[in-house]
Amino acid sequence: GNSVTQMEGPVTLSEEAFLTINCTYTATGYPSLFWYVQYPGEGLQLLLKATKADDKGSNKGFEATYRKETTSFHLEKGSVQVSDSAVYFCALSKGRTGAGGTSYGKLTFGQGTILTVHP
Amino acid sequence: GAVVSQHPSWVICKSGTSVKIECRSLDFQATTMFWYRQFPKQSLMLMATSNEGSKATYEQGVEKDKFLINHASLTLSTLTVTSAHPEDSSFYICSARSGEQLGTQYFGPGTRLLVL
């Protein structure tokens, strides 16, 4: 079956440090890959996604590249801020593309990585 | 952006009682809603998928008579934990997806349930 493995946290960084959160996956076929972020007291929000090999998703300074050869989708940010402190979830989904666009099936999540950024 | 709310945000109940959790899409119509369960320091586990007006589809290992899901309207789904026991204590999260935004699930803030 499908599975997602994230690096264990928590991750603690100083402001302006470089961030990497590793994510690898196991899936049949060609899943779509996602990073979700959960800020304290809020629901999960989609941070970025990539739907095919070598795609790079990016948002708010975060990037992740879909690497099929290594089955990875590592999240990176060049300079983190205190406001980036949150829980980050890697996820995958199998999608179907039809006339109306792409429909994604159920999401399979990694265990989440807590990031704390200090001033 | 699309907003999904959950109510209550936390609940404490006695063993043997039933608890209802509501999930609402506030500014869009949700044709599909998902219910997840999250244990401390663990991933979100999908419990069931519900489509408006039809029966929910439960994941393997999830007791449908224990976790009753109703998706009676395009903006509301409810999860009822029946005859709750301490092992049902967990963080329950819903998400909603509209037919116009097939690729995106919008998540609620979660409901923390503690069964004494």
Short mmCIF file of C-alpha atoms in Angstrom, two decimals:
data_model
loop_
_atom_site.label_atom_id
_atom_site.label_comp_id
_atom_site.label_asym_id
_atom_site.label_seq_id
_atom_site.Cartn_x
_atom_site.Cartn_y
_atom_site.Cartn_z
CA GLY A 1 0.00 0.00 0.00
CA ASN A 2 0.88 3.66 -0.07
CA SER A 3 2.96 5.17 2.70
CA VAL A 4 4.83 8.36 3.52
CA THR A 5 7.82 8.69 5.83
CA GLN A 6 9.02 12.03 7.18
CA MET A 7 12.10 12.88 9.17
CA GLU A 8 11.41 12.80 12.85
CA GLY A 9 11.23 16.06 14.69
CA PRO A 10 11.10 18.27 16.39
CA VAL A 11 13.31 20.52 14.33
CA THR A 12 14.58 23.65 16.06
CA LEU A 13 16.28 26.40 14.08
CA SER A 14 17.34 29.98 14.48
CA GLU A 15 15.76 32.64 12.34
CA GLU A 16 17.26 32.87 8.83
CA ALA A 17 18.63 29.32 8.97
CA PHE A 18 18.22 26.88 6.09
CA LEU A 19 15.47 24.32 6.46
CA THR A 20 15.20 20.81 5.07
CA ILE A 21 12.49 18.35 6.07
CA ASN A 22 12.94 15.00 4.39
CA CYS A 23 10.03 13.06 2.96
CA THR A 24 10.08 9.75 1.11
CA TYR A 25 7.16 7.76 -0.16
CA THR A 26 6.10 4.32 -1.28
CA ALA A 27 3.34 4.08 -3.85
CA THR A 28 2.30 2.27 -6.96
CA GLY A 29 2.07 4.26 -10.14
CA TYR A 30 2.51 8.00 -10.16
CA PRO A 31 1.06 9.72 -7.11
CA SER A 32 0.74 13.44 -6.58
CA LEU A 33 2.73 14.79 -3.66
CA PHE A 34 1.81 17.50 -1.18
CA TRP A 35 3.13 19.44 1.77
CA TYR A 36 0.58 20.66 4.28
CA VAL A 37 1.28 23.03 7.18
CA GLN A 38 -0.63 23.27 10.45
CA TYR A 39 -0.14 26.45 12.45
CA PRO A 40 -0.99 26.36 16.16
CA GLY A 41 -4.73 26.17 16.71
CA GLU A 42 -5.56 26.03 13.02
CA GLY A 43 -6.45 23.41 10.44
CA LEU A 44 -4.06 21.96 7.90
CA GLN A 45 -3.37 24.21 4.92
CA LEU A 46 -1.98 23.17 1.58
CA LEU A 47 1.52 24.61 1.28
CA LEU A 48 2.58 23.27 -2.09
CA LYS A 49 2.13 20.32 -4.40
CA ALA A 50 3.67 18.53 -7.38
CA THR A 51 1.81 16.22 -9.68
CA LYS A 52 4.52 14.58 -11.77
CA ALA A 53 8.18 13.68 -11.71
CA ASP A 54 10.64 16.60 -11.69
CA ASP A 55 7.87 19.08 -10.90
CA LYS A 56 8.82 21.68 -8.33
CA GLY A 57 6.15 23.02 -6.02
CA SER A 58 6.79 26.35 -4.37
CA ASN A 59 4.97 28.76 -2.07
CA LYS A 60 5.93 31.33 0.57
CA GLY A 61 9.63 30.67 -0.01
CA PHE A 62 9.23 26.92 0.47
CA GLU A 63 10.15 24.50 -2.31
CA ALA A 64 9.95 20.77 -2.91
CA THR A 65 10.90 18.77 -6.01
CA TYR A 66 9.21 15.51 -6.99
CA ARG A 67 12.09 13.02 -7.36
CA LYS A 68 10.81 9.75 -8.71
CA GLU A 69 14.25 8.12 -8.84
CA THR A 70 14.66 8.56 -5.09
CA THR A 71 10.91 8.55 -4.28
CA SER A 72 11.40 11.75 -2.35
CA PHE A 73 9.74 15.14 -1.93
CA HIS A 74 11.97 17.02 0.52
CA LEU A 75 10.78 20.42 1.75
CA GLU A 76 13.31 23.27 1.76
CA LYS A 77 13.41 26.94 2.64
CA GLY A 78 16.46 29.12 2.39
CA SER A 79 15.76 31.41 5.33
CA VAL A 80 13.15 30.51 7.92
CA GLN A 81 11.22 32.99 10.03
CA VAL A 82 9.67 32.70 13.47
CA SER A 83 6.27 32.70 11.77
CA ASP A 84 7.17 29.44 10.01
CA SER A 85 6.93 27.60 13.32
CA ALA A 86 4.28 24.93 12.71
CA VAL A 87 3.76 21.25 12.03
CA TYR A 88 4.54 20.15 8.47
CA PHE A 89 2.94 17.10 6.86
CA CYS A 90 4.04 15.38 3.69
CA ALA A 91 1.27 13.53 1.85
CA LEU A 92 0.50 11.69 -1.34
CA SER A 93 -2.60 11.04 -3.33
CA LYS A 94 -3.47 9.13 -6.44
CA GLY A 95 -5.25 11.39 -8.91
CA ARG A 96 -7.44 10.91 -11.91
CA THR A 97 -7.48 13.41 -14.72
CA GLY A 98 -10.61 13.83 -16.76
CA ALA A 99 -12.43 16.42 -18.76
CA GLY A 100 -13.18 18.47 -15.68
CA GLY A 101 -9.63 18.54 -14.42
CA THR A 102 -7.72 16.41 -11.95
CA SER A 103 -9.50 14.76 -9.07
CA TYR A 104 -7.39 13.60 -6.17
CA GLY A 105 -8.29 10.60 -4.12
CA LYS A 106 -7.72 10.13 -0.45
CA LEU A 107 -4.56 11.51 1.10
CA THR A 108 -1.93 9.41 2.83
CA PHE A 109 0.01 11.48 5.37
CA GLY A 110 3.40 11.25 6.95
CA GLN A 111 3.61 11.56 10.72
CA GLY A 112 4.30 15.29 10.70
CA THR A 113 7.38 17.26 11.68
CA ILE A 114 7.26 19.98 14.31
CA LEU A 115 9.34 23.02 13.36
CA THR A 116 10.23 25.66 15.92
CA VAL A 117 12.10 28.76 14.82
CA HIS A 118 13.71 30.98 17.47
CA PRO A 119 14.48 34.68 17.01
CA GLY B 1 -9.69 30.98 0.89
CA ALA B 2 -12.17 28.26 1.74
CA VAL B 3 -12.89 27.84 5.43
CA VAL B 4 -13.92 24.72 7.27
CA SER B 5 -15.03 24.87 10.89
CA GLN B 6 -15.46 22.17 13.49
CA HIS B 7 -17.54 22.19 16.62
CA PRO B 8 -16.78 21.65 19.39
CA SER B 9 -13.05 22.30 19.45
CA TRP B 10 -12.71 20.04 22.45
CA VAL B 11 -15.00 17.82 24.46
CA ILE B 12 -14.76 15.71 27.58
CA CYS B 13 -17.33 12.99 28.13
CA LYS B 14 -17.98 10.00 30.32
CA SER B 15 -17.44 6.49 29.11
CA GLY B 16 -20.57 5.05 27.51
CA THR B 17 -21.96 8.34 26.26
CA SER B 18 -22.17 9.47 22.65
CA VAL B 19 -20.50 12.55 21.25
CA LYS B 20 -21.36 14.41 18.05
CA ILE B 21 -18.77 16.47 16.17
CA GLU B 22 -19.84 18.88 13.43
CA CYS B 23 -17.86 19.85 10.36
CA ARG B 24 -19.05 22.80 8.28
CA SER B 25 -17.83 24.35 5.06
CA LEU B 26 -18.47 28.05 5.59
CA ASP B 27 -18.08 29.57 2.15
CA PHE B 28 -18.34 26.73 -0.32
CA GLN B 29 -20.40 23.64 -0.99
CA ALA B 30 -18.59 20.46 -0.03
CA THR B 31 -19.56 17.51 -2.19
CA THR B 32 -17.10 15.33 -0.32
CA MET B 33 -15.99 15.40 3.30
CA PHE B 34 -13.33 13.32 4.97
CA TRP B 35 -12.90 12.38 8.61
CA TYR B 36 -9.44 11.73 10.04
CA ARG B 37 -8.15 10.66 13.40
CA GLN B 38 -4.78 11.72 14.75
CA PHE B 39 -2.97 10.19 17.72
CA PRO B 40 -0.22 12.12 19.51
CA LYS B 41 2.93 12.36 17.42
CA GLN B 42 1.37 10.25 14.71
CA SER B 43 0.00 10.83 11.28
CA LEU B 44 -3.56 11.59 10.27
CA MET B 45 -5.41 8.37 9.59
CA LEU B 46 -8.38 8.52 7.25
CA MET B 47 -11.46 7.06 8.88
CA ALA B 48 -14.12 7.59 6.24
CA THR B 49 -15.16 9.51 3.17
CA SER B 50 -18.65 10.88 2.85
CA ASN B 51 -20.43 12.26 -0.17
CA GLU B 52 -23.46 14.46 0.27
CA GLY B 53 -26.65 12.44 0.27
CA SER B 54 -25.05 9.03 0.28
CA LYS B 55 -23.60 6.60 2.80
CA ALA B 56 -20.06 7.09 4.00
CA THR B 57 -17.26 4.83 2.84
CA TYR B 58 -15.26 3.58 5.80
CA GLU B 59 -11.61 2.61 5.77
CA GLN B 60 -10.62 -0.89 6.72
CA GLY B 61 -10.65 -1.41 10.45
CA VAL B 62 -13.00 1.48 11.23
CA GLU B 63 -16.25 0.40 12.87
CA LYS B 64 -19.14 2.02 11.03
CA ASP B 65 -21.54 1.37 13.90
CA LYS B 66 -19.12 3.02 16.29
CA PHE B 67 -18.39 6.08 14.21
CA LEU B 68 -21.60 7.26 12.60
CA ILE B 69 -21.18 9.76 9.78
CA ASN B 70 -23.95 11.84 8.29
CA HIS B 71 -23.46 14.21 5.35
CA ALA B 72 -26.99 15.50 4.99
CA SER B 73 -26.21 18.80 3.29
CA LEU B 74 -23.52 20.33 1.13
CA THR B 75 -22.17 22.33 4.05
CA LEU B 76 -22.46 19.99 7.00
CA SER B 77 -21.15 16.58 7.99
CA THR B 78 -21.33 15.09 11.45
CA LEU B 79 -19.34 12.37 13.15
CA THR B 80 -20.97 10.69 16.14
CA VAL B 81 -18.80 8.57 18.39
CA THR B 82 -21.27 6.15 19.94
CA SER B 83 -20.80 4.60 23.37
CA ALA B 84 -17.43 6.26 23.69
CA HIS B 85 -14.62 4.56 25.58
CA PRO B 86 -11.26 5.91 26.75
CA GLU B 87 -9.51 4.35 23.73
CA ASP B 88 -11.63 6.63 21.51
CA SER B 89 -9.86 9.64 22.99
CA SER B 90 -8.10 11.31 20.10
CA PHE B 91 -7.92 14.35 17.84
CA TYR B 92 -10.56 14.21 15.10
CA ILE B 93 -10.08 16.31 11.97
CA CYS B 94 -12.41 16.81 9.06
CA SER B 95 -11.71 18.11 5.59
CA ALA B 96 -13.98 19.17 2.77
CA ARG B 97 -13.66 19.24 -0.96
CA SER B 98 -15.93 20.92 -3.47
CA GLY B 99 -16.77 19.67 -6.89
CA GLU B 100 -15.24 22.83 -8.35
CA GLN B 101 -11.97 22.37 -6.53
CA LEU B 102 -11.48 18.68 -7.08
CA GLY B 103 -7.82 18.72 -6.23
CA THR B 104 -7.92 20.52 -2.90
CA GLN B 105 -9.06 19.46 0.52
CA TYR B 106 -9.69 22.19 3.08
CA PHE B 107 -9.17 21.13 6.66
CA GLY B 108 -10.97 22.03 9.84
CA PRO B 109 -9.05 22.92 13.01
CA GLY B 110 -9.83 19.61 14.68
CA THR B 111 -11.76 18.42 17.74
CA ARG B 112 -10.02 16.97 20.73
CA LEU B 113 -12.05 14.25 22.45
CA LEU B 114 -11.26 12.97 25.91
CA VAL B 115 -13.30 10.08 27.24
CA LEU B 116 -13.06 9.52 30.98
#
